[in-house]
PDB file of C-alpha atoms in Angstrom:
ATOM      1  CA  MET A   8       3.931  -1.416  55.235  1.00 44.00           C
ATOM      2  CA  ILE A   9       7.690  -2.336  55.903  1.00 44.00           C
ATOM      3  CA  THR A  10       9.262   0.027  57.648  1.00 46.00           C
ATOM      4  CA  PRO A  11      12.635   1.317  55.867  1.00 46.00           C
ATOM      5  CA  ARG A  12      15.853   0.360  58.523  1.00 45.00           C
ATOM      6  CA  PRO A  13      17.915   3.527  59.156  1.00 46.00           C
ATOM      7  CA  LEU A  14      20.620   4.498  56.707  1.00 42.00           C
ATOM      8  CA  VAL A  15      24.422   4.608  58.633  1.00 41.00           C
ATOM      9  CA  ARG A  16      26.073   5.186  55.933  1.00 43.00           C
ATOM     10  CA  PRO A  17      26.736   9.204  56.613  1.00 42.00           C
ATOM     11  CA  ALA A  18      27.719   8.150  60.156  1.00 41.00           C
ATOM     12  CA  ARG A  19      30.044   5.922  58.483  1.00 40.00           C
ATOM     13  CA  VAL A  20      31.208   8.596  56.424  1.00 38.00           C
ATOM     14  CA  LEU A  21      31.882  11.051  58.576  1.00 36.00           C
ATOM     15  CA  ALA A  22      33.674   9.000  60.945  1.00 42.00           C
ATOM     16  CA  ALA A  23      36.362   8.746  58.296  1.00 41.00           C
ATOM     17  CA  ALA A  24      36.525  11.828  57.111  1.00 41.00           C
ATOM     18  CA  LEU A  25      36.837  12.695  60.777  1.00 39.00           C
ATOM     19  CA  ALA A  26      40.252   9.951  60.911  1.00 41.00           C
ATOM     20  CA  ALA A  27      41.225  11.134  57.694  1.00 41.00           C
ATOM     21  CA  GLY A  28      41.848  14.630  59.010  1.00 42.00           C
ATOM     22  CA  THR A  29      43.063  13.743  62.441  1.00 40.00           C
ATOM     23  CA  LEU A  30      45.775  11.991  59.904  1.00 36.00           C
ATOM     24  CA  PHE A  31      46.743  14.975  57.988  1.00 38.00           C
ATOM     25  CA  ALA A  32      47.256  17.108  61.024  1.00 39.00           C
ATOM     26  CA  THR A  33      49.387  14.919  62.592  1.00 40.00           C
ATOM     27  CA  ALA A  34      51.202  14.660  59.089  1.00 40.00           C
ATOM     28  CA  ALA A  35      51.218  18.175  59.332  1.00 40.00           C
ATOM     29  CA  CYS A  36      52.455  18.928  62.565  1.00 40.00           C
ATOM     30  CA  SER A  37      55.188  15.454  62.236  1.00 40.00           C
ATOM     31  CA  GLY A  38      56.933  16.407  58.828  1.00 42.00           C
ATOM     32  CA  SER A  39      56.582  20.148  58.722  1.00 41.00           C
ATOM     33  CA  ASP A  40      59.649  22.380  60.568  1.00 43.00           C
ATOM     34  CA  SER A  41      60.156  24.690  57.738  1.00 40.00           C
ATOM     35  CA  SER A  42      59.710  28.128  60.494  1.00 39.00           C
ATOM     36  CA  ALA A  43      62.121  26.662  62.277  1.00 41.00           C
ATOM     37  CA  SER A  44      64.431  29.327  64.080  1.00 41.00           C
ATOM     38  CA  PRO A  45      68.051  28.872  62.644  1.00 40.00           C
ATOM     39  CA  GLU A  46      69.060  29.079  65.937  1.00 40.00           C
ATOM     40  CA  SER A  47      67.594  26.063  67.292  1.00 40.00           C
ATOM     41  CA  ASP A  48      68.772  23.567  69.221  1.00 41.00           C
ATOM     42  CA  ALA A  49      71.313  22.236  67.153  1.00 38.00           C
ATOM     43  CA  SER A  50      71.399  18.671  69.092  1.00 37.00           C
ATOM     44  CA  SER A  51      67.145  18.087  68.300  1.00 35.00           C
ATOM     45  CA  THR A  52      68.356  18.210  64.756  1.00 34.00           C
ATOM     46  CA  VAL A  53      71.186  15.641  64.976  1.00 35.00           C
ATOM     47  CA  ALA A  54      68.768  13.358  67.231  1.00 36.00           C
ATOM     48  CA  GLU A  55      65.775  13.893  64.216  1.00 36.00           C
ATOM     49  CA  ARG A  56      68.281  12.507  62.045  1.00 33.00           C
ATOM     50  CA  GLY A  57      69.029   9.090  64.272  1.00 36.00           C
ATOM     51  CA  LEU A  58      65.038   8.452  63.957  1.00 32.00           C
ATOM     52  CA  ALA A  59      64.704   9.277  60.529  1.00 34.00           C
ATOM     53  CA  ALA A  60      67.590   7.278  59.934  1.00 34.00           C
ATOM     54  CA  GLN A  61      65.985   4.071  61.831  1.00 34.00           C
ATOM     55  CA  THR A  62      62.826   4.506  60.250  1.00 32.00           C
ATOM     56  CA  THR A  63      61.005   2.630  57.638  1.00 35.00           C
ATOM     57  CA  SER A  64      57.635   4.817  56.834  1.00 35.00           C
ATOM     58  CA  PRO A  65      56.929   5.829  53.142  1.00 35.00           C
ATOM     59  CA  ALA A  66      57.415   9.156  54.513  1.00 35.00           C
ATOM     60  CA  ALA A  67      60.757   8.965  55.697  1.00 36.00           C
ATOM     61  CA  SER A  68      62.135   7.034  52.934  1.00 36.00           C
ATOM     62  CA  SER A  69      60.927   9.511  49.921  1.00 36.00           C
ATOM     63  CA  PRO A  70      63.601  12.246  48.532  1.00 39.00           C
ATOM     64  CA  ALA A  71      62.379  15.325  50.506  1.00 36.00           C
ATOM     65  CA  ALA A  72      63.118  13.494  53.664  1.00 36.00           C
ATOM     66  CA  SER A  73      65.450  12.463  53.188  1.00 41.00           C
ATOM     67  CA  ALA A  74      67.235  15.639  52.017  1.00 51.00           C
ATOM     68  CA  SER A  75      67.668  16.942  55.490  1.00 62.00           C
ATOM     69  CA  PRO A  76      69.745  20.518  55.024  1.00 73.00           C
ATOM     70  CA  SER A  77      73.024  21.200  57.231  1.00 82.00           C
ATOM     71  CA  ASP A  78      72.696  23.831  60.109  1.00 88.00           C
ATOM     72  CA  LEU A  79      76.344  24.146  59.816  1.00 95.00           C
ATOM     73  CA  SER A  80      77.570  27.209  59.861  1.00 96.00           C
ATOM     74  CA  GLU A  81      80.945  29.387  58.498  1.00 96.00           C
ATOM     75  CA  GLU A  82      81.866  29.284  62.822  1.00 96.00           C
ATOM     76  CA  GLY A  83      80.613  26.162  63.151  1.00 96.00           C
ATOM     77  CA  ALA A  84      82.287  24.567  60.483  1.00 97.00           C
ATOM     78  CA  ARG A  85      85.956  26.657  61.171  1.00 96.00           C
ATOM     79  CA  ASN A  86      85.236  25.602  65.050  1.00 96.00           C
ATOM     80  CA  ALA A  87      85.447  22.392  63.804  1.00 97.00           C
ATOM     81  CA  LEU A  88      88.326  21.924  62.142  1.00 97.00           C
ATOM     82  CA  ILE A  89      91.467  19.791  63.505  1.00 97.00           C
ATOM     83  CA  THR A  90      94.297  21.351  65.020  1.00 95.00           C
ATOM     84  CA  PRO A  91      98.491  20.312  65.581  1.00 93.00           C
ATOM     85  CA  ALA A  92      97.031  18.642  68.770  1.00 93.00           C
ATOM     86  CA  ASP A  93      94.649  16.272  67.365  1.00 94.00           C
ATOM     87  CA  ILE A  94      97.334  14.538  64.850  1.00 93.00           C
ATOM     88  CA  GLU A  95     100.620  15.079  67.083  1.00 83.00           C
ATOM     89  CA  ASP A  96     104.018  14.536  66.177  1.00 84.00           C
ATOM     90  CA  ASP A  97     105.822  17.163  64.600  1.00 89.00           C
ATOM     91  CA  TRP A  98     102.920  19.090  62.333  1.00 94.00           C
ATOM     92  CA  THR A  99     103.023  23.063  61.444  1.00 93.00           C
ATOM     93  CA  GLN A 100     100.203  24.395  60.778  1.00 94.00           C
ATOM     94  CA  VAL A 101     100.253  26.371  57.432  1.00 90.00           C
ATOM     95  CA  ARG A 102      99.365  30.173  56.408  1.00 87.00           C
ATOM     96  CA  ASP A 103      96.978  28.694  53.259  1.00 85.00           C
ATOM     97  CA  PRO A 104      96.669  25.332  51.970  1.00 85.00           C
ATOM     98  CA  ARG A 105      94.707  26.699  49.146  1.00 79.00           C
ATOM     99  CA  GLU A 106      98.632  27.208  47.664  1.00 72.00           C
ATOM    100  CA  TRP A 107      99.228  23.457  47.427  1.00 73.00           C
ATOM    101  CA  ARG A 108      96.822  23.239  43.880  1.00 66.00           C
ATOM    102  CA  ASP A 109      99.018  25.409  42.442  1.00 60.00           C
ATOM    103  CA  THR A 110     102.056  24.889  43.600  1.00 63.00           C
ATOM    104  CA  LEU A 111     103.738  22.118  46.577  1.00 73.00           C
ATOM    105  CA  LEU A 112     107.360  22.509  46.220  1.00 68.00           C
ATOM    106  CA  VAL A 113     108.516  19.314  48.223  1.00 72.00           C
ATOM    107  CA  GLY A 114     112.842  19.232  48.160  1.00 69.00           C
ATOM    108  CA  SER A 115     112.672  19.783  44.484  1.00 72.00           C
ATOM    109  CA  VAL A 116     109.879  18.077  43.731  1.00 82.00           C
ATOM    110  CA  ASP A 117     106.475  20.413  42.566  1.00 80.00           C
ATOM    111  CA  VAL A 118     103.657  17.028  44.013  1.00 81.00           C
ATOM    112  CA  ALA A 119     101.027  19.820  42.390  1.00 80.00           C
ATOM    113  CA  ALA A 120     102.296  19.006  39.423  1.00 80.00           C
ATOM    114  CA  PHE A 121     103.871  15.969  39.818  1.00 86.00           C
ATOM    115  CA  VAL A 122     100.707  14.722  39.721  1.00 86.00           C
ATOM    116  CA  ASP A 123      99.005  16.569  37.647  1.00 86.00           C
ATOM    117  CA  GLY A 124      98.477  14.923  34.067  1.00 88.00           C
ATOM    118  CA  GLN A 125      95.092  12.992  31.921  1.00 91.00           C
ATOM    119  CA  SER A 126      93.659   9.725  32.682  1.00 93.00           C
ATOM    120  CA  ASP A 127      91.191   7.805  29.793  1.00 91.00           C
ATOM    121  CA  VAL A 128      88.595   6.881  32.871  1.00 93.00           C
ATOM    122  CA  GLN A 129      87.004  10.555  33.759  1.00 93.00           C
ATOM    123  CA  ASP A 130      85.705   8.867  37.536  1.00 94.00           C
ATOM    124  CA  CYS A 131      90.601   8.198  37.818  1.00 96.00           C
ATOM    125  CA  GLN A 132      90.361  11.415  36.295  1.00 94.00           C
ATOM    126  CA  ARG A 133      88.156  13.279  38.842  1.00 95.00           C
ATOM    127  CA  LEU A 134      90.538  12.230  41.911  1.00 95.00           C
ATOM    128  CA  VAL A 135      93.956  13.561  40.780  1.00 91.00           C
ATOM    129  CA  ASP A 136      92.021  17.092  40.110  1.00 91.00           C
ATOM    130  CA  ALA A 137      90.814  16.657  43.508  1.00 91.00           C
ATOM    131  CA  LEU A 138      93.715  15.519  45.758  1.00 89.00           C
ATOM    132  CA  PHE A 139      95.130  19.209  46.713  1.00 83.00           C
ATOM    133  CA  ASP A 140      91.981  21.508  45.971  1.00 85.00           C
ATOM    134  CA  GLU A 141      88.569  21.263  48.056  1.00 89.00           C
ATOM    135  CA  THR A 142      86.512  19.603  45.667  1.00 93.00           C
ATOM    136  CA  LEU A 143      87.048  15.608  46.655  1.00 95.00           C
ATOM    137  CA  LEU A 144      83.384  15.047  47.666  1.00 97.00           C
ATOM    138  CA  GLY A 145      82.227  17.947  45.184  1.00 95.00           C
ATOM    139  CA  LYS A 146      81.559  21.391  45.519  1.00 95.00           C
ATOM    140  CA  PRO A 147      80.268  22.257  49.115  1.00 96.00           C
ATOM    141  CA  THR A 148      76.595  24.206  49.156  1.00 96.00           C
ATOM    142  CA  GLY A 149      77.024  25.893  52.410  1.00 96.00           C
ATOM    143  CA  ALA A 150      79.678  26.774  55.092  1.00 97.00           C
ATOM    144  CA  SER A 151      82.954  25.243  54.508  1.00 97.00           C
ATOM    145  CA  ALA A 152      87.025  25.417  56.237  1.00 96.00           C
ATOM    146  CA  VAL A 153      90.107  24.146  55.087  1.00 95.00           C
ATOM    147  CA  THR A 154      93.094  23.978  57.358  1.00 95.00           C
ATOM    148  CA  GLY A 155      96.532  22.563  56.068  1.00 94.00           C
ATOM    149  CA  PHE A 156     100.094  21.103  58.000  1.00 96.00           C
ATOM    150  CA  GLN A 157     103.884  19.967  57.224  1.00 92.00           C
ATOM    151  CA  GLN A 158     105.651  18.061  58.170  1.00 92.00           C
ATOM    152  CA  GLY A 159     108.999  17.195  56.495  1.00 88.00           C
ATOM    153  CA  ASP A 160     108.440  15.629  53.082  1.00 86.00           C
ATOM    154  CA  SER A 161     104.421  15.434  53.760  1.00 90.00           C
ATOM    155  CA  ARG A 162     101.635  17.523  53.433  1.00 91.00           C
ATOM    156  CA  LEU A 163      98.185  17.239  55.492  1.00 94.00           C
ATOM    157  CA  LEU A 164      94.818  18.952  53.811  1.00 94.00           C
ATOM    158  CA  TYR A 165      92.281  18.766  56.412  1.00 96.00           C
ATOM    159  CA  GLN A 166      88.679  19.995  55.129  1.00 97.00           C
ATOM    160  CA  VAL A 167      85.438  20.669  56.541  1.00 98.00           C
ATOM    161  CA  ALA A 168      81.946  21.156  54.805  1.00 98.00           C
ATOM    162  CA  ALA A 169      78.170  21.426  53.680  1.00 98.00           C
ATOM    163  CA  TYR A 170      76.922  19.746  50.769  1.00 97.00           C
ATOM    164  CA  ASP A 171      73.809  18.674  49.164  1.00 97.00           C
ATOM    165  CA  LYS A 172      72.689  16.119  50.842  1.00 96.00           C
ATOM    166  CA  ALA A 173      71.964  13.715  47.720  1.00 97.00           C
ATOM    167  CA  GLU A 174      75.493  15.118  45.932  1.00 97.00           C
ATOM    168  CA  LEU A 175      77.115  14.015  48.956  1.00 97.00           C
ATOM    169  CA  ASP A 176      75.668  10.504  48.543  1.00 98.00           C
ATOM    170  CA  ASP A 177      77.205  10.275  45.391  1.00 98.00           C
ATOM    171  CA  SER A 178      80.425  11.085  46.023  1.00 98.00           C
ATOM    172  CA  MET A 179      81.055   8.957  48.955  1.00 98.00           C
ATOM    173  CA  GLN A 180      79.534   5.954  45.965  1.00 98.00           C
ATOM    174  CA  TRP A 181      82.396   7.324  43.612  1.00 97.00           C
ATOM    175  CA  LEU A 182      84.810   7.033  46.499  1.00 97.00           C
ATOM    176  CA  SER A 183      84.065   3.638  47.158  1.00 98.00           C
ATOM    177  CA  GLU A 184      84.164   2.205  43.785  1.00 98.00           C
ATOM    178  CA  LEU A 185      87.401   3.368  43.067  1.00 97.00           C
ATOM    179  CA  PRO A 186      89.469   1.029  44.295  1.00 98.00           C
ATOM    180  CA  ASP A 187      88.062  -1.375  42.224  1.00 97.00           C
ATOM    181  CA  THR A 188      87.171   1.544  38.519  1.00 96.00           C
ATOM    182  CA  CYS A 189      91.125   2.974  38.989  1.00 97.00           C
ATOM    183  CA  ASP A 190      92.660   0.393  40.877  1.00 97.00           C
ATOM    184  CA  GLN A 191      95.532   0.489  38.611  1.00 97.00           C
ATOM    185  CA  PHE A 192      95.619   3.202  35.671  1.00 96.00           C
ATOM    186  CA  THR A 193      97.855   6.022  33.637  1.00 95.00           C
ATOM    187  CA  LEU A 194      98.917   9.804  33.873  1.00 93.00           C
ATOM    188  CA  THR A 195     100.355  11.515  30.513  1.00 93.00           C
ATOM    189  CA  GLY A 196     100.920  14.677  29.683  1.00 83.00           C
ATOM    190  CA  GLY A 197     102.568  17.682  31.654  1.00 74.00           C
ATOM    191  CA  ASP A 198     106.042  17.759  32.608  1.00 72.00           C
ATOM    192  CA  ALA A 199     106.309  14.679  34.685  1.00 73.00           C
ATOM    193  CA  GLY A 200     105.754  12.251  31.882  1.00 84.00           C
ATOM    194  CA  GLU A 201     103.464   9.357  32.366  1.00 92.00           C
ATOM    195  CA  ARG A 202     102.685   7.971  35.689  1.00 93.00           C
ATOM    196  CA  THR A 203     101.372   4.985  37.746  1.00 96.00           C
ATOM    197  CA  VAL A 204      98.687   5.212  39.331  1.00 96.00           C
ATOM    198  CA  GLN A 205      97.501   3.147  41.906  1.00 97.00           C
ATOM    199  CA  VAL A 206      93.936   3.086  44.180  1.00 98.00           C
ATOM    200  CA  ILE A 207      93.013   0.457  46.862  1.00 98.00           C
ATOM    201  CA  GLU A 208      91.028   0.509  50.103  1.00 98.00           C
ATOM    202  CA  THR A 209      92.041   1.303  53.747  1.00 97.00           C
ATOM    203  CA  SER A 210      89.755   1.091  56.895  1.00 96.00           C
ATOM    204  CA  LEU A 211      89.181   3.526  58.878  1.00 97.00           C
ATOM    205  CA  PRO A 212      87.628   4.505  62.557  1.00 96.00           C
ATOM    206  CA  GLU A 213      84.566   4.591  63.207  1.00 95.00           C
ATOM    207  CA  GLY A 214      81.866   7.113  63.216  1.00 95.00           C
ATOM    208  CA  GLY A 215      79.283   9.293  61.490  1.00 96.00           C
ATOM    209  CA  ASP A 216      76.979   7.952  59.003  1.00 97.00           C
ATOM    210  CA  ASN A 217      79.567   6.838  56.264  1.00 97.00           C
ATOM    211  CA  ARG A 218      83.303   6.633  55.718  1.00 98.00           C
ATOM    212  CA  GLN A 219      85.432   5.752  52.907  1.00 98.00           C
ATOM    213  CA  GLY A 220      88.957   5.580  53.103  1.00 98.00           C
ATOM    214  CA  LEU A 221      91.846   4.617  50.332  1.00 98.00           C
ATOM    215  CA  THR A 222      95.880   5.102  49.385  1.00 98.00           C
ATOM    216  CA  VAL A 223      96.567   6.375  46.521  1.00 97.00           C
ATOM    217  CA  THR A 224     100.631   5.503  44.810  1.00 97.00           C
ATOM    218  CA  VAL A 225     101.848   7.368  41.982  1.00 95.00           C
ATOM    219  CA  LYS A 226     105.045   6.356  40.168  1.00 95.00           C
ATOM    220  CA  GLY A 227     107.023   8.392  37.656  1.00 93.00           C
ATOM    221  CA  GLU A 228     110.190  10.755  37.522  1.00 89.00           C
ATOM    222  CA  SER A 229     110.836  13.873  37.932  1.00 84.00           C
ATOM    223  CA  ASN A 230     113.789  15.601  36.750  1.00 82.00           C
ATOM    224  CA  GLY A 231     114.923  12.534  35.744  1.00 83.00           C
ATOM    225  CA  ASP A 232     114.787  10.946  39.148  1.00 87.00           C
ATOM    226  CA  PRO A 233     112.094   8.437  40.205  1.00 92.00           C
ATOM    227  CA  VAL A 234     109.015   9.457  41.946  1.00 91.00           C
ATOM    228  CA  THR A 235     106.991   8.013  44.695  1.00 94.00           C
ATOM    229  CA  LEU A 236     104.306   9.829  46.035  1.00 93.00           C
ATOM    230  CA  SER A 237     102.126   8.063  48.529  1.00 95.00           C
ATOM    231  CA  LEU A 238      98.743   9.679  49.802  1.00 95.00           C
ATOM    232  CA  ASP A 239      95.604   8.578  52.169  1.00 97.00           C
ATOM    233  CA  VAL A 240      92.740   9.863  51.061  1.00 97.00           C
ATOM    234  CA  ALA A 241      89.968   9.789  53.615  1.00 98.00           C
ATOM    235  CA  ALA A 242      86.385  11.076  53.368  1.00 98.00           C
ATOM    236  CA  VAL A 243      83.031  11.059  56.780  1.00 98.00           C
ATOM    237  CA  GLN A 244      79.429  12.081  56.663  1.00 98.00           C
ATOM    238  CA  ILE A 245      77.069  13.309  58.661  1.00 97.00           C
ATOM    239  CA  GLY A 246      73.826  14.234  57.363  1.00 97.00           C
ATOM    240  CA  ALA A 247      74.697  16.651  54.833  1.00 97.00           C
ATOM    241  CA  ASP A 248      78.666  17.607  56.053  1.00 98.00           C
ATOM    242  CA  ALA A 249      81.450  15.849  55.493  1.00 98.00           C
ATOM    243  CA  ILE A 250      85.040  15.864  56.750  1.00 98.00           C
ATOM    244  CA  THR A 251      87.820  14.765  54.449  1.00 98.00           C
ATOM    245  CA  VAL A 252      91.770  14.473  55.086  1.00 97.00           C
ATOM    246  CA  THR A 253      94.495  14.010  52.205  1.00 95.00           C
ATOM    247  CA  ASN A 254      97.865  13.070  53.421  1.00 95.00           C
ATOM    248  CA  GLY A 255     101.247  12.240  53.031  1.00 93.00           C
ATOM    249  CA  GLY A 256     103.737  12.288  50.663  1.00 91.00           C
ATOM    250  CA  LEU A 257     107.001  11.366  49.234  1.00 90.00           C
ATOM    251  CA  ASP A 258     108.232   9.146  52.368  1.00 87.00           C
ATOM    252  CA  GLY A 259     104.576   7.847  52.572  1.00 89.00           C
ATOM    253  CA  ALA A 260     101.094   8.086  53.530  1.00 93.00           C
ATOM    254  CA  ASP A 261     101.274   7.616  58.160  1.00 94.00           C
ATOM    255  CA  HIS A 262      97.923   5.949  58.486  1.00 96.00           C
ATOM    256  CA  ASP A 263      97.718   6.143  61.934  1.00 96.00           C
ATOM    257  CA  THR A 264      98.091   9.888  61.382  1.00 96.00           C
ATOM    258  CA  THR A 265      95.180   9.648  59.313  1.00 97.00           C
ATOM    259  CA  SER A 266      93.599   7.585  61.795  1.00 97.00           C
ATOM    260  CA  ALA A 267      94.034  10.619  64.388  1.00 96.00           C
ATOM    261  CA  ALA A 268      92.769  12.981  62.011  1.00 97.00           C
ATOM    262  CA  VAL A 269      89.610  11.301  60.735  1.00 98.00           C
ATOM    263  CA  LYS A 270      88.412  10.059  65.265  1.00 97.00           C
ATOM    264  CA  GLN A 271      89.393  13.698  66.473  1.00 97.00           C
ATOM    265  CA  GLY A 272      87.988  15.521  63.276  1.00 97.00           C
ATOM    266  CA  THR A 273      85.225  13.104  62.898  1.00 97.00           C
ATOM    267  CA  GLN A 274      84.072  13.705  67.194  1.00 96.00           C
ATOM    268  CA  ARG A 275      84.854  17.517  66.822  1.00 97.00           C
ATOM    269  CA  LEU A 276      82.390  17.638  63.469  1.00 97.00           C
ATOM    270  CA  GLN A 277      79.679  15.472  65.972  1.00 96.00           C
ATOM    271  CA  ASP A 278      79.686  18.270  68.630  1.00 96.00           C
ATOM    272  CA  VAL A 279      79.585  21.367  66.203  1.00 96.00           C
ATOM    273  CA  LEU A 280      76.446  19.731  64.922  1.00 95.00           C
ATOM    274  CA  ALA A 281      75.316  18.853  68.682  1.00 94.00           C
ATOM    275  CA  GLY A 282      75.470  22.556  70.059  1.00 94.00           C
ATOM    276  CA  ARG A 283      78.643  22.008  71.811  1.00 93.00           C
ATOM    277  CA  THR A 284      82.255  23.672  71.536  1.00 90.00           C
ATOM    278  CA  PRO A 285      84.390  21.232  70.671  1.00 90.00           C
ATOM    279  CA  SER A 286      87.283  20.384  73.960  1.00 80.00           C
ATOM    280  CA  PRO A 287      90.851  21.724  73.420  1.00 77.00           C
ATOM    281  CA  THR A 288      92.472  18.038  72.619  1.00 69.00           C
ATOM    282  CA  PRO A 289      95.172  17.458  74.880  1.00 61.00           C
ATOM    283  CA  SER A 290      98.512  16.876  74.431  1.00 53.00           C
ATOM    284  CA  GLY A 291      99.117  12.549  74.545  1.00 49.00           C
ATOM    285  CA  ILE A 292      96.496  11.581  72.651  1.00 47.00           C
ATOM    286  CA  ASN A 293      96.476   7.745  71.324  1.00 46.00           C
TER     287      ASN A 293
END
């Protein structure tokens, strides 16, 4: 009679089951943060975002893992706004820049009406519609704050806002494509007749997760006189949050001012997201 060999399969199955249980437990601990308190340390959130950006694991690249919600509060958005000291020169802060979407008199020219027209290209239409309002990157889904400044014939609109992450990614991609899709187009309708619009790409200071700079030039006539409106348009993305800048006027766009607003504004937003209060900007910044 042959003695049967002892079976080892049950032990192997048990070991495999224990290993799988350990993996699921580990994934549950590392992937679940829904119970985190809103008052938890914001600096930890920023560090986790940076770590997630460096990993190539399937879990980190999944839509659920990449759609990190914003931790930006309304107070934080207000604290992240730039001040006149951040852009220097003789900029004066205005009471309510949201009024610019309806009328923006610069001398005898209503700039808001000058850029109010129709384009045959949808992407280009979206750009001109958003030049002087708060929808350049789409409608915010969370906290939002806006401020504005004026200096002579120039106006600067600045916004800090939280967005749906996937929609913000799409908006940044749309901005990056505008120098090709809308390099030159025509606006019609309104009181200004036909206007020629040109869009070129410009550089911005390093900072944030993604950034895009443009210069938009609109040429036409107003009240029978030739008019050229030049505007810098800039956006910097940090996770699901972003800052946007529109700066310029009938005397051209001051690129140094745009760069200062982007540089100082990016740092202020990063400070807020890290749980810090931005320091007042000293006079005489470079």
